[in-house]
PDB file of C-alpha atoms in Angstrom:
ATOM      1  CA  UNK A   1      81.126 161.415 161.708  1.00  0.00           C
ATOM      2  CA  UNK A   2      80.530 157.665 161.313  1.00  0.00           C
ATOM      3  CA  UNK A   3      81.462 157.851 157.631  1.00  0.00           C
ATOM      4  CA  UNK A   4      84.865 159.299 158.573  1.00  0.00           C
ATOM      5  CA  UNK A   5      85.413 156.662 161.256  1.00  0.00           C
ATOM      6  CA  UNK A   6      84.728 153.882 158.736  1.00  0.00           C
ATOM      7  CA  UNK A   7      87.390 155.107 156.315  1.00  0.00           C
ATOM      8  CA  UNK A   8      90.836 153.495 156.238  1.00  0.00           C
ATOM      9  CA  UNK A   9      93.394 155.714 157.953  1.00  0.00           C
ATOM     10  CA  UNK A  10      96.498 156.524 155.909  1.00  0.00           C
ATOM     11  CA  UNK A  11      99.501 158.581 156.945  1.00  0.00           C
ATOM     12  CA  UNK A  12     101.596 160.924 154.846  1.00  0.00           C
ATOM     13  CA  UNK A  13     104.654 163.067 155.269  1.00  0.00           C
ATOM     14  CA  UNK A  14     105.711 166.165 153.384  1.00  0.00           C
ATOM     15  CA  UNK A  15     109.078 166.027 151.593  1.00  0.00           C
ATOM     16  CA  UNK A  16     110.937 169.004 150.172  1.00  0.00           C
ATOM     17  CA  UNK A  17     112.643 168.797 146.787  1.00  0.00           C
ATOM     18  CA  UNK A  18     113.857 171.023 143.987  1.00  0.00           C
ATOM     19  CA  UNK A  19     111.235 172.024 141.472  1.00  0.00           C
ATOM     20  CA  UNK A  20     112.176 170.054 138.309  1.00  0.00           C
ATOM     21  CA  UNK A  21     111.037 172.999 136.183  1.00  0.00           C
ATOM     22  CA  UNK A  22     112.910 175.614 138.235  1.00  0.00           C
ATOM     23  CA  UNK A  23     115.805 174.498 140.444  1.00  0.00           C
ATOM     24  CA  UNK A  24     115.818 177.822 142.302  1.00  0.00           C
ATOM     25  CA  UNK A  25     112.470 176.882 143.860  1.00  0.00           C
ATOM     26  CA  UNK A  26     111.703 174.309 146.531  1.00  0.00           C
ATOM     27  CA  UNK A  27     108.433 172.418 146.337  1.00  0.00           C
ATOM     28  CA  UNK A  28     106.770 170.315 149.020  1.00  0.00           C
ATOM     29  CA  UNK A  29     105.477 166.906 147.969  1.00  0.00           C
ATOM     30  CA  UNK A  30     103.205 164.660 150.076  1.00  0.00           C
ATOM     31  CA  UNK A  31     104.062 160.943 150.188  1.00  0.00           C
ATOM     32  CA  UNK A  32     102.259 157.999 151.794  1.00  0.00           C
ATOM     33  CA  UNK A  33     104.316 156.477 154.626  1.00  0.00           C
ATOM     34  CA  UNK A  34     104.103 153.638 157.161  1.00  0.00           C
ATOM     35  CA  UNK A  35     102.395 151.317 154.731  1.00  0.00           C
ATOM     36  CA  UNK A  36     101.190 147.958 155.965  1.00  0.00           C
ATOM     37  CA  UNK A  37     102.793 144.829 154.527  1.00  0.00           C
ATOM     38  CA  UNK A  38     101.281 143.869 151.148  1.00  0.00           C
ATOM     39  CA  UNK A  39      98.245 141.616 151.477  1.00  0.00           C
ATOM     40  CA  UNK A  40      98.703 138.179 149.929  1.00  0.00           C
ATOM     41  CA  UNK A  41      96.378 137.368 147.014  1.00  0.00           C
ATOM     42  CA  UNK A  42      95.206 134.273 148.902  1.00  0.00           C
ATOM     43  CA  UNK A  43      93.959 136.560 151.692  1.00  0.00           C
ATOM     44  CA  UNK A  44      92.129 138.751 149.176  1.00  0.00           C
ATOM     45  CA  UNK A  45      90.422 135.663 147.720  1.00  0.00           C
ATOM     46  CA  UNK A  46      89.654 134.406 151.239  1.00  0.00           C
ATOM     47  CA  UNK A  47      87.991 137.706 152.137  1.00  0.00           C
ATOM     48  CA  UNK A  48      86.021 137.742 148.876  1.00  0.00           C
ATOM     49  CA  UNK A  49      84.649 134.246 149.601  1.00  0.00           C
ATOM     50  CA  UNK A  50      84.037 134.975 153.274  1.00  0.00           C
ATOM     51  CA  UNK A  51      82.134 138.175 152.496  1.00  0.00           C
ATOM     52  CA  UNK A  52      80.001 136.580 149.785  1.00  0.00           C
ATOM     53  CA  UNK A  53      81.598 138.265 146.772  1.00  0.00           C
ATOM     54  CA  UNK A  54      82.457 134.816 145.386  1.00  0.00           C
ATOM     55  CA  UNK A  55      79.567 132.392 145.773  1.00  0.00           C
ATOM     56  CA  UNK A  56      79.650 128.612 146.081  1.00  0.00           C
ATOM     57  CA  UNK A  57      83.186 128.236 147.419  1.00  0.00           C
ATOM     58  CA  UNK A  58      84.613 127.542 150.847  1.00  0.00           C
ATOM     59  CA  UNK A  59      87.188 129.926 152.371  1.00  0.00           C
ATOM     60  CA  UNK A  60      89.736 127.110 152.727  1.00  0.00           C
ATOM     61  CA  UNK A  61      89.908 126.980 148.919  1.00  0.00           C
ATOM     62  CA  UNK A  62      91.325 130.527 148.800  1.00  0.00           C
ATOM     63  CA  UNK A  63      95.021 129.592 148.708  1.00  0.00           C
ATOM     64  CA  UNK A  64      94.694 127.107 145.852  1.00  0.00           C
ATOM     65  CA  UNK A  65      92.489 129.495 143.872  1.00  0.00           C
ATOM     66  CA  UNK A  66      94.943 132.374 144.285  1.00  0.00           C
ATOM     67  CA  UNK A  67      97.928 130.205 143.312  1.00  0.00           C
ATOM     68  CA  UNK A  68      96.016 128.793 140.350  1.00  0.00           C
ATOM     69  CA  UNK A  69      95.142 132.280 139.086  1.00  0.00           C
ATOM     70  CA  UNK A  70      98.762 133.433 139.324  1.00  0.00           C
ATOM     71  CA  UNK A  71     100.088 130.286 137.651  1.00  0.00           C
ATOM     72  CA  UNK A  72      97.647 130.710 134.771  1.00  0.00           C
ATOM     73  CA  UNK A  73      98.489 134.409 134.358  1.00  0.00           C
ATOM     74  CA  UNK A  74     102.153 133.404 134.091  1.00  0.00           C
ATOM     75  CA  UNK A  75     101.345 130.809 131.420  1.00  0.00           C
ATOM     76  CA  UNK A  76      99.286 133.328 129.449  1.00  0.00           C
ATOM     77  CA  UNK A  77     102.085 135.879 129.576  1.00  0.00           C
ATOM     78  CA  UNK A  78     104.501 133.229 128.264  1.00  0.00           C
ATOM     79  CA  UNK A  79     102.167 132.930 125.267  1.00  0.00           C
ATOM     80  CA  UNK A  80     102.477 136.685 124.724  1.00  0.00           C
ATOM     81  CA  UNK A  81      98.947 137.405 125.907  1.00  0.00           C
ATOM     82  CA  UNK A  82      97.809 140.400 127.924  1.00  0.00           C
ATOM     83  CA  UNK A  83      95.198 139.890 130.639  1.00  0.00           C
ATOM     84  CA  UNK A  84      92.315 142.220 131.473  1.00  0.00           C
ATOM     85  CA  UNK A  85      90.653 141.961 134.889  1.00  0.00           C
ATOM     86  CA  UNK A  86      87.444 143.569 133.678  1.00  0.00           C
ATOM     87  CA  UNK A  87      87.860 147.327 134.160  1.00  0.00           C
ATOM     88  CA  UNK A  88      89.891 146.944 137.349  1.00  0.00           C
ATOM     89  CA  UNK A  89      93.406 146.454 135.983  1.00  0.00           C
ATOM     90  CA  UNK A  90      95.326 144.797 133.180  1.00  0.00           C
ATOM     91  CA  UNK A  91      98.639 142.963 132.879  1.00  0.00           C
ATOM     92  CA  UNK A  92     100.877 143.447 129.840  1.00  0.00           C
ATOM     93  CA  UNK A  93     104.400 142.738 128.608  1.00  0.00           C
ATOM     94  CA  UNK A  94     106.775 145.623 127.932  1.00  0.00           C
ATOM     95  CA  UNK A  95     110.370 145.940 126.730  1.00  0.00           C
ATOM     96  CA  UNK A  96     112.956 147.993 128.592  1.00  0.00           C
ATOM     97  CA  UNK A  97     116.284 149.424 127.470  1.00  0.00           C
ATOM     98  CA  UNK A  98     117.446 150.934 124.191  1.00  0.00           C
ATOM     99  CA  UNK A  99     118.821 149.748 120.834  1.00  0.00           C
ATOM    100  CA  UNK A 100     121.304 151.315 118.413  1.00  0.00           C
ATOM    101  CA  UNK A 101     118.937 152.264 115.567  1.00  0.00           C
ATOM    102  CA  UNK A 102     115.554 151.572 113.949  1.00  0.00           C
ATOM    103  CA  UNK A 103     116.728 148.315 112.363  1.00  0.00           C
ATOM    104  CA  UNK A 104     118.431 146.848 115.421  1.00  0.00           C
ATOM    105  CA  UNK A 105     117.699 143.498 117.036  1.00  0.00           C
ATOM    106  CA  UNK A 106     117.198 143.106 120.762  1.00  0.00           C
ATOM    107  CA  UNK A 107     120.276 142.477 122.905  1.00  0.00           C
ATOM    108  CA  UNK A 108     121.040 141.424 126.464  1.00  0.00           C
ATOM    109  CA  UNK A 109     120.611 145.056 127.461  1.00  0.00           C
ATOM    110  CA  UNK A 110     116.873 144.738 126.773  1.00  0.00           C
ATOM    111  CA  UNK A 111     114.590 143.134 129.327  1.00  0.00           C
ATOM    112  CA  UNK A 112     110.994 141.918 129.289  1.00  0.00           C
ATOM    113  CA  UNK A 113     108.940 143.478 132.068  1.00  0.00           C
ATOM    114  CA  UNK A 114     105.480 142.594 133.316  1.00  0.00           C
ATOM    115  CA  UNK A 115     103.515 145.679 134.297  1.00  0.00           C
ATOM    116  CA  UNK A 116     100.158 146.014 135.989  1.00  0.00           C
ATOM    117  CA  UNK A 117      98.138 149.122 135.182  1.00  0.00           C
ATOM    118  CA  UNK A 118      94.941 150.217 136.961  1.00  0.00           C
ATOM    119  CA  UNK A 119      91.700 150.549 135.036  1.00  0.00           C
ATOM    120  CA  UNK A 120      88.795 152.946 135.398  1.00  0.00           C
ATOM    121  CA  UNK A 121      87.091 150.938 138.162  1.00  0.00           C
ATOM    122  CA  UNK A 122      90.142 151.303 140.412  1.00  0.00           C
ATOM    123  CA  UNK A 123      89.973 155.077 140.597  1.00  0.00           C
ATOM    124  CA  UNK A 124      90.291 156.354 144.159  1.00  0.00           C
ATOM    125  CA  UNK A 125      89.869 159.887 145.486  1.00  0.00           C
ATOM    126  CA  UNK A 126      91.329 161.635 148.515  1.00  0.00           C
ATOM    127  CA  UNK A 127      87.965 161.394 150.268  1.00  0.00           C
ATOM    128  CA  UNK A 128      88.144 157.579 150.152  1.00  0.00           C
ATOM    129  CA  UNK A 129      90.539 157.684 153.128  1.00  0.00           C
ATOM    130  CA  UNK A 130      91.106 159.485 156.395  1.00  0.00           C
ATOM    131  CA  UNK A 131      94.493 161.230 156.208  1.00  0.00           C
ATOM    132  CA  UNK A 132      96.929 162.322 158.922  1.00  0.00           C
ATOM    133  CA  UNK A 133     100.265 164.093 158.597  1.00  0.00           C
ATOM    134  CA  UNK A 134     102.985 162.224 160.526  1.00  0.00           C
ATOM    135  CA  UNK A 135     104.489 165.571 161.521  1.00  0.00           C
ATOM    136  CA  UNK A 136     101.515 165.885 163.889  1.00  0.00           C
ATOM    137  CA  UNK A 137     101.231 162.180 164.724  1.00  0.00           C
ATOM    138  CA  UNK A 138     102.039 160.483 168.030  1.00  0.00           C
ATOM    139  CA  UNK A 139     101.545 156.930 166.767  1.00  0.00           C
ATOM    140  CA  UNK A 140     104.226 154.279 166.985  1.00  0.00           C
ATOM    141  CA  UNK A 141     105.823 153.044 163.774  1.00  0.00           C
ATOM    142  CA  UNK A 142     106.368 149.298 163.286  1.00  0.00           C
ATOM    143  CA  UNK A 143     109.311 148.081 161.209  1.00  0.00           C
ATOM    144  CA  UNK A 144     109.672 144.368 162.006  1.00  0.00           C
ATOM    145  CA  UNK A 145     108.147 141.559 164.035  1.00  0.00           C
ATOM    146  CA  UNK A 146     110.946 139.383 165.443  1.00  0.00           C
ATOM    147  CA  UNK A 147     110.669 135.907 166.972  1.00  0.00           C
ATOM    148  CA  UNK A 148     112.267 134.767 170.222  1.00  0.00           C
ATOM    149  CA  UNK A 149     115.056 133.187 168.140  1.00  0.00           C
ATOM    150  CA  UNK A 150     115.716 136.479 166.320  1.00  0.00           C
ATOM    151  CA  UNK A 151     114.027 135.731 162.983  1.00  0.00           C
ATOM    152  CA  UNK A 152     112.254 138.664 161.342  1.00  0.00           C
ATOM    153  CA  UNK A 153     108.726 138.060 160.126  1.00  0.00           C
ATOM    154  CA  UNK A 154     108.059 135.132 162.465  1.00  0.00           C
ATOM    155  CA  UNK A 155     106.218 134.573 165.746  1.00  0.00           C
ATOM    156  CA  UNK A 156     107.591 131.549 167.551  1.00  0.00           C
ATOM    157  CA  UNK A 157     105.069 129.638 169.633  1.00  0.00           C
ATOM    158  CA  UNK A 158     105.505 129.971 173.406  1.00  0.00           C
ATOM    159  CA  UNK A 159     108.368 132.455 172.969  1.00  0.00           C
ATOM    160  CA  UNK A 160     108.636 136.173 173.497  1.00  0.00           C
ATOM    161  CA  UNK A 161     107.585 138.366 170.582  1.00  0.00           C
ATOM    162  CA  UNK A 162     109.648 141.445 169.780  1.00  0.00           C
ATOM    163  CA  UNK A 163     108.333 144.415 167.830  1.00  0.00           C
ATOM    164  CA  UNK A 164     110.954 146.760 166.392  1.00  0.00           C
ATOM    165  CA  UNK A 165     110.163 150.289 165.328  1.00  0.00           C
ATOM    166  CA  UNK A 166     110.026 153.756 166.821  1.00  0.00           C
ATOM    167  CA  UNK A 167     107.908 156.029 168.960  1.00  0.00           C
ATOM    168  CA  UNK A 168     106.924 153.390 171.500  1.00  0.00           C
ATOM    169  CA  UNK A 169     107.769 155.455 174.570  1.00  0.00           C
ATOM    170  CA  UNK A 170     109.413 154.216 177.756  1.00  0.00           C
ATOM    171  CA  UNK A 171     106.656 152.458 179.697  1.00  0.00           C
ATOM    172  CA  UNK A 172     104.142 149.640 179.218  1.00  0.00           C
ATOM    173  CA  UNK A 173     101.390 151.857 180.603  1.00  0.00           C
ATOM    174  CA  UNK A 174      98.876 152.757 177.921  1.00  0.00           C
ATOM    175  CA  UNK A 175     100.437 150.388 175.347  1.00  0.00           C
ATOM    176  CA  UNK A 176      98.307 147.592 173.880  1.00  0.00           C
ATOM    177  CA  UNK A 177      99.271 145.050 171.214  1.00  0.00           C
ATOM    178  CA  UNK A 178      96.769 143.377 168.920  1.00  0.00           C
ATOM    179  CA  UNK A 179      97.169 140.172 166.882  1.00  0.00           C
ATOM    180  CA  UNK A 180      94.599 139.520 164.114  1.00  0.00           C
ATOM    181  CA  UNK A 181      94.511 136.318 162.065  1.00  0.00           C
ATOM    182  CA  UNK A 182      92.400 134.309 159.612  1.00  0.00           C
ATOM    183  CA  UNK A 183      88.825 135.630 159.405  1.00  0.00           C
ATOM    184  CA  UNK A 184      89.406 138.585 161.709  1.00  0.00           C
ATOM    185  CA  UNK A 185      89.841 136.674 164.961  1.00  0.00           C
ATOM    186  CA  UNK A 186      91.714 138.858 167.410  1.00  0.00           C
ATOM    187  CA  UNK A 187      93.984 138.234 170.395  1.00  0.00           C
ATOM    188  CA  UNK A 188      95.375 140.874 172.742  1.00  0.00           C
ATOM    189  CA  UNK A 189      98.997 140.734 173.854  1.00  0.00           C
ATOM    190  CA  UNK A 190     100.595 142.070 177.031  1.00  0.00           C
ATOM    191  CA  UNK A 191     103.743 144.168 176.634  1.00  0.00           C
ATOM    192  CA  UNK A 192     106.360 143.076 179.175  1.00  0.00           C
ATOM    193  CA  UNK A 193     108.819 145.843 178.341  1.00  0.00           C
ATOM    194  CA  UNK A 194     108.777 148.977 176.200  1.00  0.00           C
ATOM    195  CA  UNK A 195     111.650 151.084 174.930  1.00  0.00           C
ATOM    196  CA  UNK A 196     111.828 153.769 172.237  1.00  0.00           C
ATOM    197  CA  UNK A 197     112.648 151.225 169.508  1.00  0.00           C
ATOM    198  CA  UNK A 198     111.470 147.826 170.772  1.00  0.00           C
ATOM    199  CA  UNK A 199     108.519 146.246 172.556  1.00  0.00           C
ATOM    200  CA  UNK A 200     108.668 142.776 174.108  1.00  0.00           C
ATOM    201  CA  UNK A 201     105.378 140.874 174.294  1.00  0.00           C
ATOM    202  CA  UNK A 202     104.639 137.634 176.097  1.00  0.00           C
ATOM    203  CA  UNK A 203     103.296 134.979 173.724  1.00  0.00           C
ATOM    204  CA  UNK A 204      99.487 135.206 174.024  1.00  0.00           C
ATOM    205  CA  UNK A 205      97.761 132.008 175.088  1.00  0.00           C
ATOM    206  CA  UNK A 206      95.096 132.706 172.472  1.00  0.00           C
ATOM    207  CA  UNK A 207      97.608 132.049 169.669  1.00  0.00           C
ATOM    208  CA  UNK A 208      98.725 128.663 170.998  1.00  0.00           C
ATOM    209  CA  UNK A 209      96.284 126.633 168.935  1.00  0.00           C
ATOM    210  CA  UNK A 210      96.904 128.484 165.686  1.00  0.00           C
ATOM    211  CA  UNK A 211      98.368 126.334 162.896  1.00  0.00           C
ATOM    212  CA  UNK A 212     101.956 126.849 161.784  1.00  0.00           C
ATOM    213  CA  UNK A 213     102.139 129.010 158.683  1.00  0.00           C
ATOM    214  CA  UNK A 214      99.202 131.214 159.688  1.00  0.00           C
ATOM    215  CA  UNK A 215      99.790 134.887 158.934  1.00  0.00           C
ATOM    216  CA  UNK A 216      99.127 137.238 161.831  1.00  0.00           C
ATOM    217  CA  UNK A 217      98.706 141.023 161.567  1.00  0.00           C
ATOM    218  CA  UNK A 218     100.196 143.023 164.449  1.00  0.00           C
ATOM    219  CA  UNK A 219      99.402 146.577 165.545  1.00  0.00           C
ATOM    220  CA  UNK A 220     100.381 148.651 168.573  1.00  0.00           C
ATOM    221  CA  UNK A 221      98.111 151.250 170.146  1.00  0.00           C
ATOM    222  CA  UNK A 222      99.384 153.951 172.505  1.00  0.00           C
ATOM    223  CA  UNK A 223      97.260 156.058 174.807  1.00  0.00           C
ATOM    224  CA  UNK A 224      98.605 159.608 174.999  1.00  0.00           C
ATOM    225  CA  UNK A 225      96.843 162.408 176.867  1.00  0.00           C
ATOM    226  CA  UNK A 226      93.587 160.484 176.860  1.00  0.00           C
ATOM    227  CA  UNK A 227      93.671 159.770 173.126  1.00  0.00           C
ATOM    228  CA  UNK A 228      94.572 156.517 171.370  1.00  0.00           C
ATOM    229  CA  UNK A 229      97.069 156.371 168.491  1.00  0.00           C
ATOM    230  CA  UNK A 230      97.324 153.188 166.425  1.00  0.00           C
ATOM    231  CA  UNK A 231     100.446 152.167 164.515  1.00  0.00           C
ATOM    232  CA  UNK A 232     100.767 150.805 161.018  1.00  0.00           C
ATOM    233  CA  UNK A 233     100.320 147.040 160.635  1.00  0.00           C
ATOM    234  CA  UNK A 234     103.065 144.459 160.178  1.00  0.00           C
ATOM    235  CA  UNK A 235     102.537 140.766 159.531  1.00  0.00           C
ATOM    236  CA  UNK A 236     104.384 137.696 160.763  1.00  0.00           C
ATOM    237  CA  UNK A 237     103.993 133.939 160.380  1.00  0.00           C
ATOM    238  CA  UNK A 238     103.334 131.532 163.245  1.00  0.00           C
ATOM    239  CA  UNK A 239     106.060 128.850 163.618  1.00  0.00           C
ATOM    240  CA  UNK A 240     106.662 126.114 166.177  1.00  0.00           C
ATOM    241  CA  UNK A 241     109.528 126.370 168.618  1.00  0.00           C
ATOM    242  CA  UNK A 242     112.628 124.727 167.181  1.00  0.00           C
TER     243      UNK A 242
END
């Protein structure tokens, strides 16, 4: 049981489509939904340092290390090089588009693309995660975090925080909001109003001392029939009141 509880929880939905090999048949295809916002590379580096996977560095060096790695990858690609991250993934240049014949030169219709391909050490199986079908799910879905001044992706200090999405319900009862930042520090928020597509949250005092530019992960948990359902995660950046 504990092994299942420790697994990341992913949601999927089933979509119907025509069978590409037989258009008289309908097939049902599962697709991952309600993904969290992409994690910044600086956060990945921060976590690696903080958890001891990179020795001899301080966590506050994470941002400069991540930016330096990306800058150098860009310079290497400009030299025509491919980059291998051990057996985890590799980065290569590819050409897109078509040409007239075997002796043709490239034209403006052709583009250079950078593609990242996973390697053998990034293989994942279904049993890596805990799966739930959204058709049977009572969780809320988060779309945007909106500041008091109406800016998506921001949390304005000392202002109301709005969370847009769906499935929130009609009452604040049983609804909890969680804000997680930096090395996993967590602050709870109190919902002041709840509607089907928006939650209003009073700015938590615990976020007051957080530096501008800090990324905060937001989730909403609903209690339904004695069971808790947690939403997907959306991130927003702390900014000072204008």
